Short mmCIF file of C-alpha atoms in Angstrom, two decimals:
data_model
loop_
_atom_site.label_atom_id
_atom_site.label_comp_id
_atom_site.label_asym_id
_atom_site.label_seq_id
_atom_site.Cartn_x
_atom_site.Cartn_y
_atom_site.Cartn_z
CA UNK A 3 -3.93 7.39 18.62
CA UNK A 4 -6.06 9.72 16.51
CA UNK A 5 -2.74 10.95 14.57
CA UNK A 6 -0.10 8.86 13.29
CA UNK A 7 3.00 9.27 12.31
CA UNK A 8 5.44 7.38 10.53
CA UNK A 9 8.90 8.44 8.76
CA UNK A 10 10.99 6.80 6.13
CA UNK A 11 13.84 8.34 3.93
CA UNK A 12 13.30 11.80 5.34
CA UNK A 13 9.69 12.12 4.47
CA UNK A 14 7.31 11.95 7.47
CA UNK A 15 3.70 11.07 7.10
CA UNK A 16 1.18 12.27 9.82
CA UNK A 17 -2.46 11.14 9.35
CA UNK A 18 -5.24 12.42 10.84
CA UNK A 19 -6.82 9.06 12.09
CA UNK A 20 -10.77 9.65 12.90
CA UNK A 21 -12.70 8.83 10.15
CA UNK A 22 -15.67 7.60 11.87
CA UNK A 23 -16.28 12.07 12.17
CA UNK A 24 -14.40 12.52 8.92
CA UNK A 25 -11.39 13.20 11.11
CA UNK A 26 -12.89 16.53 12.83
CA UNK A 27 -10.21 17.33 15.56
CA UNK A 28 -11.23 17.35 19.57
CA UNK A 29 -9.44 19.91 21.38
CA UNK A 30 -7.33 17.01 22.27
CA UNK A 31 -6.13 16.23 19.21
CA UNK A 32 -5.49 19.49 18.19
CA UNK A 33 -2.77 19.65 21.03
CA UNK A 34 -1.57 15.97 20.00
CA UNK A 35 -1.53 17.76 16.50
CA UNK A 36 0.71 20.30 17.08
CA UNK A 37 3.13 18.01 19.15
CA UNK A 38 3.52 16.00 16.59
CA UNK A 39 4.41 18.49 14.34
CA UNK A 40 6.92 20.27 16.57
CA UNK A 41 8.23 16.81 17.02
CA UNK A 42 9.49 16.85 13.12
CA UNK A 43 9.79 20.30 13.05
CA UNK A 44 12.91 19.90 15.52
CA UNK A 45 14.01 16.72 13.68
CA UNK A 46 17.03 17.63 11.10
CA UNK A 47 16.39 13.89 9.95
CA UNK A 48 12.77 14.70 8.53
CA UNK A 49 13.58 17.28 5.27
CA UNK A 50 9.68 17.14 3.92
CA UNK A 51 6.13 16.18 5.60
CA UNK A 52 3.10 14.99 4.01
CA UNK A 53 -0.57 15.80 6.05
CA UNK A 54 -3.46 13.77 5.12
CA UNK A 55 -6.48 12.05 6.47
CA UNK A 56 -7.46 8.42 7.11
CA UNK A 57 -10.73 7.53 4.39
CA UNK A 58 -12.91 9.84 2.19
CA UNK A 59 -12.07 13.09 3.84
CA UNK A 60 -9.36 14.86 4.84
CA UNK A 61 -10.78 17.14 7.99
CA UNK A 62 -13.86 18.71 8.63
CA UNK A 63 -13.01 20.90 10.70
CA UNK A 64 -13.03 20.88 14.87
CA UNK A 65 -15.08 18.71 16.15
CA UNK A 66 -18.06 20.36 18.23
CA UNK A 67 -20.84 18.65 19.81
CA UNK A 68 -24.35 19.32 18.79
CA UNK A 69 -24.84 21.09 22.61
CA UNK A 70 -21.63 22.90 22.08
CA UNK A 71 -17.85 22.71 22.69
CA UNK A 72 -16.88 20.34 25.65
CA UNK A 73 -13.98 22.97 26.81
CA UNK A 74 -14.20 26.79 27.29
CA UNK A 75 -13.76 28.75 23.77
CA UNK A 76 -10.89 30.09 25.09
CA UNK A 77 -9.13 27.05 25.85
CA UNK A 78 -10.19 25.78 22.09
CA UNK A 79 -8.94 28.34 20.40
CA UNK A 80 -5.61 28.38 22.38
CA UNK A 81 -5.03 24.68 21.38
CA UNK A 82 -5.88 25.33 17.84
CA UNK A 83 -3.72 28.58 17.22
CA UNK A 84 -0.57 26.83 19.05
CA UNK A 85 -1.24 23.87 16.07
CA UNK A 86 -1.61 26.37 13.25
CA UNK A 87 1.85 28.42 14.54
CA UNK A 88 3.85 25.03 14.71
CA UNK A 89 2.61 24.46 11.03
CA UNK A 90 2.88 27.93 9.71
CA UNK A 91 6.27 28.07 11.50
CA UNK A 92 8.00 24.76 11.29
CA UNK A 93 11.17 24.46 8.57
CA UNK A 94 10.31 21.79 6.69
CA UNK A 95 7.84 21.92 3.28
CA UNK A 96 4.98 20.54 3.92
CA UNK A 97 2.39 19.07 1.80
CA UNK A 98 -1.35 18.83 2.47
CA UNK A 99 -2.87 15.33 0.41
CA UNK A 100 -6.19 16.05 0.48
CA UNK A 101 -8.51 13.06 -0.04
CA UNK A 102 -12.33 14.02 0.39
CA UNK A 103 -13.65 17.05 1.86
CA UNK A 104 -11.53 19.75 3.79
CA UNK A 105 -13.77 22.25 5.46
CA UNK A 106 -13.74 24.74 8.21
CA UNK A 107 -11.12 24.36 10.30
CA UNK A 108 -9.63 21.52 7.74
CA UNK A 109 -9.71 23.92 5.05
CA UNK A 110 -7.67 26.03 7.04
CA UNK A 111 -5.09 23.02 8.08
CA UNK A 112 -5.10 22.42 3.97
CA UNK A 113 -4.44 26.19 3.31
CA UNK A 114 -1.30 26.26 5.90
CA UNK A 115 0.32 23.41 4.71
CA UNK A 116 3.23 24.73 1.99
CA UNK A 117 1.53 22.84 -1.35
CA UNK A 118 -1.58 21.38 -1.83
CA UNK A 119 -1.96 18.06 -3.75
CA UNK A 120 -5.97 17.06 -3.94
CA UNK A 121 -7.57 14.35 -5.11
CA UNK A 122 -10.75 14.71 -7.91
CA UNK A 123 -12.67 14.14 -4.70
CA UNK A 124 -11.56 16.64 -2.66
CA UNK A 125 -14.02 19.40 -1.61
CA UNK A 126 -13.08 22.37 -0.35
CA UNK A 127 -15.06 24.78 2.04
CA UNK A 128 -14.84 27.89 4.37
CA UNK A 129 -18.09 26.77 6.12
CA UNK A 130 -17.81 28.75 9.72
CA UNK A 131 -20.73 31.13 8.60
CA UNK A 132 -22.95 28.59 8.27
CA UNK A 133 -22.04 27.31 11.66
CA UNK A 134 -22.59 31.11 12.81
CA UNK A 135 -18.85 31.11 12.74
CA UNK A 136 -15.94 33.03 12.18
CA UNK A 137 -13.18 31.74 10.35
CA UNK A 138 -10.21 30.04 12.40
CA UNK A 139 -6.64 28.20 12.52
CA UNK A 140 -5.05 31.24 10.41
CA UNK A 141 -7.38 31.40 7.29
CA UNK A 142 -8.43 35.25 7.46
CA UNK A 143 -4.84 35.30 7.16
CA UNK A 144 -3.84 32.92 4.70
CA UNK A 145 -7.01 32.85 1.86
CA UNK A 146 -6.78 36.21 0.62
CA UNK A 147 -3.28 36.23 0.11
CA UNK A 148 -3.71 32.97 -1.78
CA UNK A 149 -7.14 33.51 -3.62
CA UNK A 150 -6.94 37.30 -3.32
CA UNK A 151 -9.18 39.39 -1.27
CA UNK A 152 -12.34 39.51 -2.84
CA UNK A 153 -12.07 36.04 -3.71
CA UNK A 154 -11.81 34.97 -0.13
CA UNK A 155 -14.71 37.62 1.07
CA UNK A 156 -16.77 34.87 -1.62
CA UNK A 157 -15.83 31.99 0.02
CA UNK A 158 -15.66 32.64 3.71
CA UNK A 159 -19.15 35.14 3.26
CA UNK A 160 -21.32 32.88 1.35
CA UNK A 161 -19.42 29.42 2.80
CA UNK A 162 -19.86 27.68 -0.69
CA UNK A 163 -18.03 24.37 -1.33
CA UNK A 164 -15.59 23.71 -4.40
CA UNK A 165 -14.51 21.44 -6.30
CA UNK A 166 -11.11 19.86 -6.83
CA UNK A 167 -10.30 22.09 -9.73
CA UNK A 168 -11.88 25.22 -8.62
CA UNK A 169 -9.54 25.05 -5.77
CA UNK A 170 -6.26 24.59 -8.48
CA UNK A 171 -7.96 27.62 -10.71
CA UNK A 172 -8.00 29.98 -7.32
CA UNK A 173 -4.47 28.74 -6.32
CA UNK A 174 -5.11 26.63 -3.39
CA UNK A 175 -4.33 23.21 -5.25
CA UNK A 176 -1.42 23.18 -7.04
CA UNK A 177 -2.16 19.56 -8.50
CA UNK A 178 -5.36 17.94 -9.09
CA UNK A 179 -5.33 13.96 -9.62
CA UNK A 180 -7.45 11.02 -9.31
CA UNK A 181 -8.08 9.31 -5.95
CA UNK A 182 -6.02 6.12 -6.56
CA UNK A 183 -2.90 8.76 -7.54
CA UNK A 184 -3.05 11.22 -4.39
CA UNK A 185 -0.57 8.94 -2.36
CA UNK A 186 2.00 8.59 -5.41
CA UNK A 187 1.68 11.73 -6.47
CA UNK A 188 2.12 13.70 -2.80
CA UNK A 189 4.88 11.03 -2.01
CA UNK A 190 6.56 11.93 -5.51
CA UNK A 191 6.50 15.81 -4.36
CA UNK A 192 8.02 14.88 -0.90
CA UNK A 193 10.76 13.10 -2.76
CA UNK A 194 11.85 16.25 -4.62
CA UNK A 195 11.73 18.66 -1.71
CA UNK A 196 13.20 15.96 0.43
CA UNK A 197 15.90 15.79 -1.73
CA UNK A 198 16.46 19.52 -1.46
CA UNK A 199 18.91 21.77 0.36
CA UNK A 200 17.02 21.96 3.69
CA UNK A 201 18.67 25.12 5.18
CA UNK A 202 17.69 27.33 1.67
CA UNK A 203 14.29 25.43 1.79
CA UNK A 204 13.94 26.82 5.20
CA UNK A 205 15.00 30.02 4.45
CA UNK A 206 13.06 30.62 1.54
CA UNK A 207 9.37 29.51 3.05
CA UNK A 208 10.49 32.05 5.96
CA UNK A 209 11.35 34.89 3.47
CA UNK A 210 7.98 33.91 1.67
CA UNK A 211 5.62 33.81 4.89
CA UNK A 212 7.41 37.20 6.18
CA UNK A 213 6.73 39.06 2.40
CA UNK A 214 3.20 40.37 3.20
CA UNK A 215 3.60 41.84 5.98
CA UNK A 216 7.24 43.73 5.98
CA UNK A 217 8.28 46.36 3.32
CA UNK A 218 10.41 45.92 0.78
CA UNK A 219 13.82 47.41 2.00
CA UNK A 220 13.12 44.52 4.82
CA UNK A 221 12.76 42.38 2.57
CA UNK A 222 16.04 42.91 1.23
CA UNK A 223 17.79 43.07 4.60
CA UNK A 224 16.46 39.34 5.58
CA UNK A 225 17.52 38.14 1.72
CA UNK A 226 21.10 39.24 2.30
CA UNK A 227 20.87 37.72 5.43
CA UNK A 228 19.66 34.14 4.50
CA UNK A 229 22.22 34.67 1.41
CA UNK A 230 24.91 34.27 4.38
CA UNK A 231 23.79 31.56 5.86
CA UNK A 232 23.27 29.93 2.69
CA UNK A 233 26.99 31.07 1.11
CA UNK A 234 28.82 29.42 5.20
CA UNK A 235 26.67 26.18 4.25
CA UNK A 236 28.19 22.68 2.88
CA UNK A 237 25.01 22.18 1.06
CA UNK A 238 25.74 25.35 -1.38
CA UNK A 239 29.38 24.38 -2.14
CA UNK A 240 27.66 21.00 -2.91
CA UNK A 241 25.27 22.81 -5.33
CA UNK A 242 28.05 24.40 -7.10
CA UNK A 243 30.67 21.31 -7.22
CA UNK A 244 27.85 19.02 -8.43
CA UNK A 245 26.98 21.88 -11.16
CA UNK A 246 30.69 21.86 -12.59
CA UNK A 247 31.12 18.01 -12.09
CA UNK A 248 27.76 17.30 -14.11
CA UNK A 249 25.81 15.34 -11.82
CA UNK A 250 22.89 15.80 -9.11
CA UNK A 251 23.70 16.98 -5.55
CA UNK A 252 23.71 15.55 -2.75
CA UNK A 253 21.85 17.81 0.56
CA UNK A 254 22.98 17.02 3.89
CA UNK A 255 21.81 19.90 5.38
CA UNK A 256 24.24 21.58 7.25
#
């Protein structure tokens, strides 16, 4: 298989596993992709997910043939818009490790993971236009709100690849660290949001992806609303009793 998967202690790992093409994704593995990922996403055992790629890059991108793509555009871009929904949408953090370079299409993968850990060797680029490309897999979307617009008009216009800690100055990395660290430090970050209350985890990346593009009275509306579901959980009388009891919580989830 071209992505693995494996799960302990509520923390799955899925690896993209191509390196011989720096893990550039077939049409094919975009679709095993995104079942995989809709696999956790249904899981209640998984609480966090880490997303990295097998040797000195993370993903460059979909792969495409010198002559051109094997499968109709059409068919492409369905495969890799399903992928980037079950990402964007699916209720566990998620956390993109990124090793080596992450460009086009893997920039975008990095971009809709939740948090971005990258190593000092990670390289970061919005290279469609230089493929006489648009951007894809959400990041026309997702850059400017990160980066802000004129910052992602730079990237995705000129196609310029950064640097580890340009990308945690813009906001896209929100840890830089050396190579031999990126597992550690990536597993470390599972830990803690693994460890979390996974119902107000999953309500709070939904009220966070919904803020830019609803008004604020909405916004309010859907708070009060997750503020119910939160208030009928276990997990928040847990919060509380381990507050007046002096000791750390423990998150079942329900």
């Amino acid at each position: 298989m071209s992505i693995e998967f494996e799960s302990a202690d509520g923390i799955a790992r899925v690896t993209l596993a191509a390196h011989e093409r720096r893990n550039a994704l077939t049409p094919e593995e975009f679709a095993e992709l995104r079942d995989v990922l809709a696999s956790i996403a249904a899981s209640p055992g998984e609480r966090a997910v880490v997303l990295t790629g097998e040797g000195t890059a993370f993903c460059a991108g979909a792969f495409l043939p010198s002559d051109g793509p094997q499968v109709p555009p059409i068919v492409l871009m369905r495969r890799i818009n399903e992928t980037a929904r079950v990402l964007h949408r699916m209720p566990q953090p998620c956390i993109a490790a990124v090793n080596g370079h992450a460009v086009g299409a893997g920039m975008s993968l990095a971009l809709g993971c939740d948090l971005v850990v990258a190593s000092t060797a990670a390289k970061f680029g919005q290279v469609f236009v230089k493929r006489g490309l648009s951007p894809d897999f959400g990041s026309s979307w997702l850059l400017p709100r990160i980066v802000g617009l004129h910052t992602a008009k730079r990237l995705a216009l000129l196609g310029d690849i950064i640097d580890a800690h340009e990308a945690a100055r813009l906001g896209i990395a929100a840890e830089v660290v050396a190579p031999e660290e990126l597992d550690a430090a990536a597993t470390r970050l599972a830990r803690r949001l693994a460890d979390g209350p996974p119902i107000a985890m999953a309500l709070t990346k939904d009220l966070l992806n919904q803020s830019s593009t609803i008004g604020f009275d909405d916004a309010l509306d859907r708070e009060a609303t997750a503020a119910a579901a939160n208030m009928a959980a276990e997990d928040t009388a847990e919060a509380f009793a381990a507050l007046r009891e002096k000791r750390a919580p423990v998150f079942k989830g329900r």
